[in-house]
Coordinates of C-alpha atoms in Angstrom, one line a residue:
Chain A
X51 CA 89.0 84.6 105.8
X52 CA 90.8 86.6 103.1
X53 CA 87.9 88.8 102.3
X54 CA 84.7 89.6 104.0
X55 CA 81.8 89.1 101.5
X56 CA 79.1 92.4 101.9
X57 CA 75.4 91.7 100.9
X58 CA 73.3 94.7 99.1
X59 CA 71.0 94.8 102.7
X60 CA 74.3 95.3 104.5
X61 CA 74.7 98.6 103.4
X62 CA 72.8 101.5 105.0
X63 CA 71.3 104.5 102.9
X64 CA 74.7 106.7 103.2
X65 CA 76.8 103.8 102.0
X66 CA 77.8 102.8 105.3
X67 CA 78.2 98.7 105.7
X68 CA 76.4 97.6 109.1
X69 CA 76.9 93.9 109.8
X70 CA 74.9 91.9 112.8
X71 CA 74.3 88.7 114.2
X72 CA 76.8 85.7 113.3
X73 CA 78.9 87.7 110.4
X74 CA 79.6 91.1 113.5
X75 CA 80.6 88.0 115.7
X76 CA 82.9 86.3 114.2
X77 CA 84.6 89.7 112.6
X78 CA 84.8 91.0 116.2
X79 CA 85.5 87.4 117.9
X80 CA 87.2 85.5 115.1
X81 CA 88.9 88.2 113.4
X82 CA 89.6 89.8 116.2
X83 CA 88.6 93.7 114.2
X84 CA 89.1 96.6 116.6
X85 CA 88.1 100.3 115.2
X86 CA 90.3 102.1 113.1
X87 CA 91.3 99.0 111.6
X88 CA 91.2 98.4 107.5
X89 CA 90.3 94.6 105.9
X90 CA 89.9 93.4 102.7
X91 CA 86.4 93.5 101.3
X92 CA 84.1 93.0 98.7
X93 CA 80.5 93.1 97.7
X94 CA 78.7 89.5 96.3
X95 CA 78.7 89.7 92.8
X96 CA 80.8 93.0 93.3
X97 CA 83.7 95.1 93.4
X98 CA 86.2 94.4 96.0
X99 CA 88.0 97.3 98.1
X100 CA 88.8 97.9 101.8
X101 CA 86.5 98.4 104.6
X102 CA 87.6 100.7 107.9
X103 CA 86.3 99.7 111.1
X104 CA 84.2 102.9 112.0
X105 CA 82.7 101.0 115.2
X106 CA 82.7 97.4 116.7
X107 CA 80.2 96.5 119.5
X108 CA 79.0 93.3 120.8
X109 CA 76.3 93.4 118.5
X110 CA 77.1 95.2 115.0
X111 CA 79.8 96.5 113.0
X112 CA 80.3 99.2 111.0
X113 CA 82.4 100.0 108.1
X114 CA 83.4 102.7 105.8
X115 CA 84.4 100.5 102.8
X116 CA 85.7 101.6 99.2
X117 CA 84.9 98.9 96.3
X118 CA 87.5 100.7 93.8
X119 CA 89.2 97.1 92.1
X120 CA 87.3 94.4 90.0
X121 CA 87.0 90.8 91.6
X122 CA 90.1 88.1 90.3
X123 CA 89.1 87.0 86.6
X124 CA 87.5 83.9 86.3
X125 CA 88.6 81.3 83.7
X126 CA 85.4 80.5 82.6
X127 CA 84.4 77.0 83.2
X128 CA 81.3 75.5 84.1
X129 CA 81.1 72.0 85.8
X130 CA 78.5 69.3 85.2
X131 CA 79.3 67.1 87.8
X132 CA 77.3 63.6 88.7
X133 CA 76.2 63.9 92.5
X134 CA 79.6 63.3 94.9
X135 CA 78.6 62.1 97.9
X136 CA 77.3 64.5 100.6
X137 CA 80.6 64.7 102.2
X138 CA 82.6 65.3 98.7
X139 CA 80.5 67.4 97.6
X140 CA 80.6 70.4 100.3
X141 CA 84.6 69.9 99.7
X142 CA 83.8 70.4 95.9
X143 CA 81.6 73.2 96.4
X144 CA 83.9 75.5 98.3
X145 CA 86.9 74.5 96.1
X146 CA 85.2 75.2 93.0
X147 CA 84.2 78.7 94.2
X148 CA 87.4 79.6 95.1
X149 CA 88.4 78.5 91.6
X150 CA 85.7 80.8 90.6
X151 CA 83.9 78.3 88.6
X152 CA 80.4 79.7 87.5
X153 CA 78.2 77.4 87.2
X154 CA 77.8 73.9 88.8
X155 CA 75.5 71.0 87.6
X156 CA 74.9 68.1 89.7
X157 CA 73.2 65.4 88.0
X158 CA 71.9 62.2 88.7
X159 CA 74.0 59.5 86.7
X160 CA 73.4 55.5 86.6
X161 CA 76.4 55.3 89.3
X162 CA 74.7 57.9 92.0
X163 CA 73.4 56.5 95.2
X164 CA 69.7 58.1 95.2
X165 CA 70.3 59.1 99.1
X166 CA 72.4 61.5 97.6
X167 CA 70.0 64.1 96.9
X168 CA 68.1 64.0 100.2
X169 CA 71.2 65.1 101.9
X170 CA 70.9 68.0 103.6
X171 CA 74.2 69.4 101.9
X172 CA 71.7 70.1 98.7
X173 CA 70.0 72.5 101.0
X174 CA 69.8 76.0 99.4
X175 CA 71.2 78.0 102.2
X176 CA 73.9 75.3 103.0
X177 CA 75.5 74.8 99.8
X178 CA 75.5 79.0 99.7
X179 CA 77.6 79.0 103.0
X180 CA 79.9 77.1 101.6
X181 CA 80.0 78.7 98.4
X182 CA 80.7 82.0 100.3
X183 CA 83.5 80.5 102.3
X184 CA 85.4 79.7 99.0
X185 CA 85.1 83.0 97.9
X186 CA 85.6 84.7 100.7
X187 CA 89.4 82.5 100.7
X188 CA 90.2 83.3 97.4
X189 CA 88.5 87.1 97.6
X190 CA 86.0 86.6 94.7
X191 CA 82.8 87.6 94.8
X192 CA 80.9 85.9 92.0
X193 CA 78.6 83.5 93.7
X194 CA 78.8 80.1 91.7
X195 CA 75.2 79.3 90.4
X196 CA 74.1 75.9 91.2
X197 CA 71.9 73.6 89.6
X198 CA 70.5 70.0 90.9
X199 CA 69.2 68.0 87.9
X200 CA 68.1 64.3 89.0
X201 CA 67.0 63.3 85.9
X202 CA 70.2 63.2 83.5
X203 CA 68.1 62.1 79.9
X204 CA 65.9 65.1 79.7
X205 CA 68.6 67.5 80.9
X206 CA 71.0 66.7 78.6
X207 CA 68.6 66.2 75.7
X208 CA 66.1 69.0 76.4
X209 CA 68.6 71.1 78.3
X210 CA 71.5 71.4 77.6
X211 CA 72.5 73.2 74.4
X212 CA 70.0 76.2 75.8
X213 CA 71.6 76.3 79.1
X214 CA 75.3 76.0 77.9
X215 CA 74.9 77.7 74.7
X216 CA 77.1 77.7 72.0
X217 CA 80.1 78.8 72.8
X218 CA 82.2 76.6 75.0
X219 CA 84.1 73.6 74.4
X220 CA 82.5 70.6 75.9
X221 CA 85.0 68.1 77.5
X222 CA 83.8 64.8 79.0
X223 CA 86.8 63.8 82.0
X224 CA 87.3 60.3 81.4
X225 CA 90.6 58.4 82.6
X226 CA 91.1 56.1 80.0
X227 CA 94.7 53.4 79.7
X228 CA 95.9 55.0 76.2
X229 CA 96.9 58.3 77.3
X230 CA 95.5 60.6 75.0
X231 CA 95.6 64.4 75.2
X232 CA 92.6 66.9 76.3
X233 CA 91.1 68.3 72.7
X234 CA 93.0 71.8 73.0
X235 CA 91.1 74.4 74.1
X236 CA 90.9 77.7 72.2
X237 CA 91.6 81.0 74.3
X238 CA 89.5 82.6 75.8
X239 CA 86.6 80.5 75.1
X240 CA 84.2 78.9 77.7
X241 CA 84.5 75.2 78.8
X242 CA 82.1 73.1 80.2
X243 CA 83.5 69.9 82.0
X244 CA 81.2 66.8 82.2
X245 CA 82.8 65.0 85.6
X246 CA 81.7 61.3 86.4
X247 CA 80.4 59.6 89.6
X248 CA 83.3 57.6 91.9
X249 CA 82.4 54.2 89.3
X250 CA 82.6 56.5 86.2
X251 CA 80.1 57.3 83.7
X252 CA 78.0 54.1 82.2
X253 CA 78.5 53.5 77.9
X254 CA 75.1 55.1 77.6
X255 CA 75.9 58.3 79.8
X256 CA 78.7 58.8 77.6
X257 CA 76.4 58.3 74.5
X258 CA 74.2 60.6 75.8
X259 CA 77.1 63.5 76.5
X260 CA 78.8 62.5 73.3
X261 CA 75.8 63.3 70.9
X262 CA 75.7 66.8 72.7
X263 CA 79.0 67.6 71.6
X264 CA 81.0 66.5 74.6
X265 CA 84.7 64.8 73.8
X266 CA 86.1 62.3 75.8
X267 CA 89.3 63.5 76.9
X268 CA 91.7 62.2 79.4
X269 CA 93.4 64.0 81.8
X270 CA 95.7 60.8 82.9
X271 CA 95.0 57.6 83.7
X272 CA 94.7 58.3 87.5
X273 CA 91.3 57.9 89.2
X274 CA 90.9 60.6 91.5
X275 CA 88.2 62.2 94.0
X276 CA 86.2 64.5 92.5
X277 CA 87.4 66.8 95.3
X278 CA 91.1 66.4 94.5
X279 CA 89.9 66.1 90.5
X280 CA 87.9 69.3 90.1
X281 CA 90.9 71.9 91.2
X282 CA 93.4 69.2 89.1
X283 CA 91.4 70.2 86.2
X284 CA 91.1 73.4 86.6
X285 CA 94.8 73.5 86.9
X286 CA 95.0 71.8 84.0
X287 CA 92.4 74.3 82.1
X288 CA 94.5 77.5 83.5
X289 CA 98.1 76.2 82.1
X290 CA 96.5 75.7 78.5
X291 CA 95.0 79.1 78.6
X292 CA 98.5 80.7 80.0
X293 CA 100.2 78.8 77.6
X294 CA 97.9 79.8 74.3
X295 CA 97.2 83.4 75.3
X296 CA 100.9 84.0 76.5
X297 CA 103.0 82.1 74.3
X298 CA 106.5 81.1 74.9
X299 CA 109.1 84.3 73.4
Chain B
X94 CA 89.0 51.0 96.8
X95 CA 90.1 50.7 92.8
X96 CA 93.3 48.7 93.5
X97 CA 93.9 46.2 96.8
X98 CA 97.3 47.1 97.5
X99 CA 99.5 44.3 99.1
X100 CA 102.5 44.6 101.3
X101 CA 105.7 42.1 100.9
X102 CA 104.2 40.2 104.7
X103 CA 100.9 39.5 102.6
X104 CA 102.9 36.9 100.1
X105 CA 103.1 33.3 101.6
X106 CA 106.3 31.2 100.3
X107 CA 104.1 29.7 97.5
X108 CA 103.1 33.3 96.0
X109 CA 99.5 33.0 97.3
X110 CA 98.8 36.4 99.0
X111 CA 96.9 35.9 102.3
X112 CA 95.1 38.7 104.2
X113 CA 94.1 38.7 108.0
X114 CA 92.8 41.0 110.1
X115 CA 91.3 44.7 108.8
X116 CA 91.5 44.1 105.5
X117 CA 90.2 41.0 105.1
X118 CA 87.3 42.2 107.0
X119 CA 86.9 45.0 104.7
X120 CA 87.4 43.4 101.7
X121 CA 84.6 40.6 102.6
X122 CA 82.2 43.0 104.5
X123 CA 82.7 46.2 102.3
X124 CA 84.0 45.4 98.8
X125 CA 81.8 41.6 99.5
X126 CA 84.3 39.8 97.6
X127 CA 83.4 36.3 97.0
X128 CA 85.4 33.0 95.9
X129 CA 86.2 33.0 92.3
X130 CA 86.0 37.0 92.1
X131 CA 88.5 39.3 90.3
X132 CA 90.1 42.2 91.5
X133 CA 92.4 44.6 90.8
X134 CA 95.4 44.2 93.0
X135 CA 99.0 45.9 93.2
X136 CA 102.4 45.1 95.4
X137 CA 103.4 48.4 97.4
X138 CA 106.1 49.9 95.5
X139 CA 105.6 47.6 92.7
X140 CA 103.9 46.0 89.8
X141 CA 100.2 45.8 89.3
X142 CA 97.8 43.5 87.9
X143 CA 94.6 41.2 89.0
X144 CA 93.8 38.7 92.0
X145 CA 91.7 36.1 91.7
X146 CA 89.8 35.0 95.0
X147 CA 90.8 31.4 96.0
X148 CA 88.8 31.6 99.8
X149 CA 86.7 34.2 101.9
X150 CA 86.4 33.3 105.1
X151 CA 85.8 34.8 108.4
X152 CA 89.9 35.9 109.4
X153 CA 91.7 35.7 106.3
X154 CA 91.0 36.6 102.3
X155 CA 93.3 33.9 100.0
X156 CA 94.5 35.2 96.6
X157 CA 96.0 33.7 93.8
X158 CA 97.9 37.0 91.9
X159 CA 99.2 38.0 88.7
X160 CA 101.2 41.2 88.8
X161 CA 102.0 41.6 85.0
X162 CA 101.6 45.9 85.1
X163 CA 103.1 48.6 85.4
X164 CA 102.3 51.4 88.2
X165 CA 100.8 54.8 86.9
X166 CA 103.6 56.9 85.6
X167 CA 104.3 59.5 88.0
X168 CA 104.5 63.2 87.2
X169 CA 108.1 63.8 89.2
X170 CA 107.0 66.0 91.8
X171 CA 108.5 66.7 95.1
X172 CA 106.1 69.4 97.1
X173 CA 107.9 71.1 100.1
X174 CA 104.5 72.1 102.5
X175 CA 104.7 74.6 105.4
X176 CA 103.0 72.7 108.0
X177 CA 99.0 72.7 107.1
X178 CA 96.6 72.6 109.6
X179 CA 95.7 68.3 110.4
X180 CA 92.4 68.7 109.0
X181 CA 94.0 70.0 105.4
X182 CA 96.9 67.8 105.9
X183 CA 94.9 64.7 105.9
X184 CA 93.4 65.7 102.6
X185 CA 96.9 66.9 101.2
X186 CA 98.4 63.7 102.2
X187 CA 95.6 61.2 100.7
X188 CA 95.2 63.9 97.6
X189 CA 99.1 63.3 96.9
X190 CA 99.5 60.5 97.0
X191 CA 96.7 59.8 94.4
X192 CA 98.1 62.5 92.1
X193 CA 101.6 59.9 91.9
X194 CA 103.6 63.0 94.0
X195 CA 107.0 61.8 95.2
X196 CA 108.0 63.0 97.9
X197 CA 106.4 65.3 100.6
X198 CA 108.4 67.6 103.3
X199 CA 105.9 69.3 106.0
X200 CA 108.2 72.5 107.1
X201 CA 108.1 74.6 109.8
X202 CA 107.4 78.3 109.2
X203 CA 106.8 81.6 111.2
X204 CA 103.4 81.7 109.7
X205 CA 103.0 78.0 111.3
X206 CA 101.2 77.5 114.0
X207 CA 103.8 75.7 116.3
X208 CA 100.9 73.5 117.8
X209 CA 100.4 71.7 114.4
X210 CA 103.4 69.9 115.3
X211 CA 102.0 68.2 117.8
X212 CA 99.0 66.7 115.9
X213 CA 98.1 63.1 115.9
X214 CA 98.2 63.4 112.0
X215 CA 102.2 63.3 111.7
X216 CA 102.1 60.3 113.6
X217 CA 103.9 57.4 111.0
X218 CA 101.4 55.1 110.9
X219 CA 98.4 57.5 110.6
X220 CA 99.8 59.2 107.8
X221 CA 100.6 56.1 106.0
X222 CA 97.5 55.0 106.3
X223 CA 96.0 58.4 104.5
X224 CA 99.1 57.6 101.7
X225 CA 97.7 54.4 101.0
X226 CA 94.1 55.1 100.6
X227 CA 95.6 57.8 98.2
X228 CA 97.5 55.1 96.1
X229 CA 94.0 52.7 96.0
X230 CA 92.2 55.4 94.9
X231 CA 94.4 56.1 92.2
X232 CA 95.9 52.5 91.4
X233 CA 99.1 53.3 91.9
X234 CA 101.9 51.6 94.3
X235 CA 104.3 53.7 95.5
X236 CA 104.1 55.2 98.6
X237 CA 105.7 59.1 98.6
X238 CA 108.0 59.5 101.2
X239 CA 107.2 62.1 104.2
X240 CA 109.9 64.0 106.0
X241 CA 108.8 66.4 108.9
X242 CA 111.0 69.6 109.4
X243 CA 110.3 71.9 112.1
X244 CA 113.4 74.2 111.8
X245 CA 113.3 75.5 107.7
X246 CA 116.8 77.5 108.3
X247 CA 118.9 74.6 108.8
X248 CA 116.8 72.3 106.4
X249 CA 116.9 74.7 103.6
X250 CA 120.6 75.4 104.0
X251 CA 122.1 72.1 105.0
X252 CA 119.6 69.5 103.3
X253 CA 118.1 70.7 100.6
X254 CA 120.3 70.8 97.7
X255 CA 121.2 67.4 98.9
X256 CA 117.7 66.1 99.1
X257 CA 116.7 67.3 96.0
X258 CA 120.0 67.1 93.6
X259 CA 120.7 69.1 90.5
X260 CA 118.1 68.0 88.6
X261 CA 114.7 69.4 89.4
X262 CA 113.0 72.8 88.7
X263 CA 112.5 74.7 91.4
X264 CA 109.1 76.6 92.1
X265 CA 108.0 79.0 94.7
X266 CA 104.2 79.5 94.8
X267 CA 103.1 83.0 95.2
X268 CA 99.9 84.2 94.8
X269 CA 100.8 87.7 93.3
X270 CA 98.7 90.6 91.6
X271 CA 100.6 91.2 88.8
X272 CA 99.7 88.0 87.1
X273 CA 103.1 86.5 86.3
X274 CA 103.3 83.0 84.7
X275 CA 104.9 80.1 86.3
X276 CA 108.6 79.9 84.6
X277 CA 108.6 77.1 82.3
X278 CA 109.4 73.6 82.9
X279 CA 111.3 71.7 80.8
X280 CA 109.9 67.9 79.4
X281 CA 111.1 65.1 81.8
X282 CA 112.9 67.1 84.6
X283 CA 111.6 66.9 87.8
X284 CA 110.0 69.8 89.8
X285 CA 109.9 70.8 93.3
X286 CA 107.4 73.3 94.6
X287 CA 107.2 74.9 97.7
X288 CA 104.0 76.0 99.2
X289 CA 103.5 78.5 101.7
X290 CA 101.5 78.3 105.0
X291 CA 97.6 80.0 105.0
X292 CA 99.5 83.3 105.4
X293 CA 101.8 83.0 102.8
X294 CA 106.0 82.7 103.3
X295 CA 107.5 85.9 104.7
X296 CA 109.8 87.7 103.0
X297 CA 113.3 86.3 104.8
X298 CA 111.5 82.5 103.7
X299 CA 111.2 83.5 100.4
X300 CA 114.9 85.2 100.3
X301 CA 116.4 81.7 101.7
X302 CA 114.4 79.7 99.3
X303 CA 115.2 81.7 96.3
X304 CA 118.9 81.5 97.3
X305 CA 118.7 77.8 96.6
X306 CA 117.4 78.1 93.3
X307 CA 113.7 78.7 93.9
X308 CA 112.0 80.8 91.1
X309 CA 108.6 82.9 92.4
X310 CA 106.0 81.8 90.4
X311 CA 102.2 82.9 90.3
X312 CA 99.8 80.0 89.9
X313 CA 97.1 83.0 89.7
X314 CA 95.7 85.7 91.8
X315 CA 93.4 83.7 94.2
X316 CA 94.8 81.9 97.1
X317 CA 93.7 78.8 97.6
X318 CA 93.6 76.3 100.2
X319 CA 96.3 74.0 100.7
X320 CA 94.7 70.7 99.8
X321 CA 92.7 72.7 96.9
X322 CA 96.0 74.2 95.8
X323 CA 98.0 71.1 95.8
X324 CA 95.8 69.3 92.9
X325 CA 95.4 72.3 91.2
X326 CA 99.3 72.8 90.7
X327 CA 99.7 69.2 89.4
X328 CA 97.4 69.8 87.4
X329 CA 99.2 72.9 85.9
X330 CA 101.9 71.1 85.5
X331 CA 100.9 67.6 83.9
X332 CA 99.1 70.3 81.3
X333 CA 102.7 72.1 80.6
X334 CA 104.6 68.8 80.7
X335 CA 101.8 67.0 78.1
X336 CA 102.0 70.2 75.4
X337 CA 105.7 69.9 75.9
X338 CA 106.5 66.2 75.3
X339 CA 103.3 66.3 73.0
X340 CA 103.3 69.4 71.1
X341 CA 99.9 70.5 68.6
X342 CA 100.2 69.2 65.1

């Protein structure tokens, strides 16, 4: 853990942090915190700063902390991902967050197993877990939002423009043979990246994405796991942004 | 599986491949190939192209092949790792492989923990293994090359110039405040990057490796886990090596 992640009921009236239970475990087990100590810290959806250990007993901690610096930047992309198998998809969760990508779609698609969304990595609390474990490696704080949409038709028709609104560009990840560029992406604009499920998305699906505004792009012709594709894109994303808002001398 | 890849012992003098054993097995149970079928197919370290399914049977999978393709073109990477942790290096390994990486050298490092060294992970066969699921996932055919280094002094002094030669770009990966951009890569040339352990390099690693020619670079603030990080850098730099080779209108 590069940063420990404070919740708004962890702090006492005076500002003090107090943390119990599992969290005051594995800071005082794990971590190995003794008093006097500083660590890196930062509030969810906060600032980050440094915490002192005031006091560490077998059942709480407590911290003096100072939130003084703003959480990394975030480079603004939202994923719509079809469902990745249980097992992909905690790996994707914690590495998007520690990409600190804002918003995640899951969405059923033609090519999703149905068992999919009765896995228990859907569960509200689990998914946040690992959420918090990505941020807490790349000390963000911004909680990803995540959304679970089984039916893809009225999403993307009823949906969609509202949600994504009208800013970003829209990029459908599609490997293709004829390597042909990602549509360039304007600074400091939003992107929303439409990612397909392990047999890729059906003609229709694309249809469907297509008429919203989406553009097929390729970003090689190599089929990868959407665990090893989302960080490759966002990669990709953060080089095009460096590239246009920093331009060569 | 996107590609079946075949090894040289798979070829029978008439050019009919044959398959015994696991793979048969998986390729009749799991991919439920049947007589007459089609598949995408590929030689290790060779051409691709399609099988056609002459006889399923119980112990062995008969194929009549036509290997009239090219492999994926490969980005020219060589990554130099500080020993992950087995559960990330499985992932790195598989992840690599798919992303068409080179050429892989797992380092020692004081921030290392010496016991990884030891893992069942870095045995040969296992790792190949994880390589090759990599290259069907990706349909590509040649297997990277792993070298293991557990004294980084010696290697980075006495090897490394050879091993790499004069041609490649070399990149240090830093996660640093000040956001500084990664130097630029020039079209066509190849690129190593080295990539620190969960702690990052300490300061004599980095003074050794930028005596050979290793620029620091920041890839961004966040620090990422290794087998996040890995795709994400590719990534990076197939973006900078497409808007150089392919520059906007």
């Amino acid at each position: 853990v590069n940063l420990l992640l404070l919740l708004e009921e962890d702090f006492l009236p005076d500002g003090i942090v107090r943390l119990t239970g599992r969290r005051a475990a594995h800071a005082r087990i794990v971590l190995r915190i003794k008093e006097g100590e500083r660590l890196r810290v930062g509030k969810l959806n906060g600032p980050v700063g440094e915490g002192r250990v005031l006091r560490v007993s077998s059942d709480e901690l407590r911290l003096q902390v100072s939130l003084t610096d703003q959480a990394p930047k975030r480079p603004g992309v939202d994923l719509l991902l079809a469902m990745p198998r249980p097992k992909a998809l905690k790996r994707v969760l914690s590495g998007a967050a520690s990409l600190g990508v804002d918003r995640i779609v899951l969405l059923n698609a033609a090519r999703v197993e149905k068992s999919y969304f009765d896995s228990k990595v859907i569960d509200e609390g689990f998914m946040r877990n690992l959420l918090i474990e990505g941020l807490e490696q790349a000390r963000d704080t911004q909680l990803p939002t995540v959304f679970i949409r089984n039916r893809l038709k009225p999403f993307v028709e009823d949906e969609l423009d509202g949600f994504l609104g009208p800013e970003p560009s829209r990029v459908l990840a599609h490997p293709i043979t004829a390597a042909r560029a990602v549509p360039s992406i304007a600074p400091r604009r939003r992107t929303a990246v439409a990612i397909g499920p392990e047999g890729g998305w059906t003609p229709f699906e694309i249809d469907l994405l297509t008429a919203r505004g989406f553009e097929v792009a390729s970003f090689g012709v190599r089929s990868l796991r959407v665990e090893v594709f989302v960080p490759f894109v966002l990669g990709w994303l953060q080089a095009e942004h460096q590239a246009q808002t920093d331009p060569p001398a």
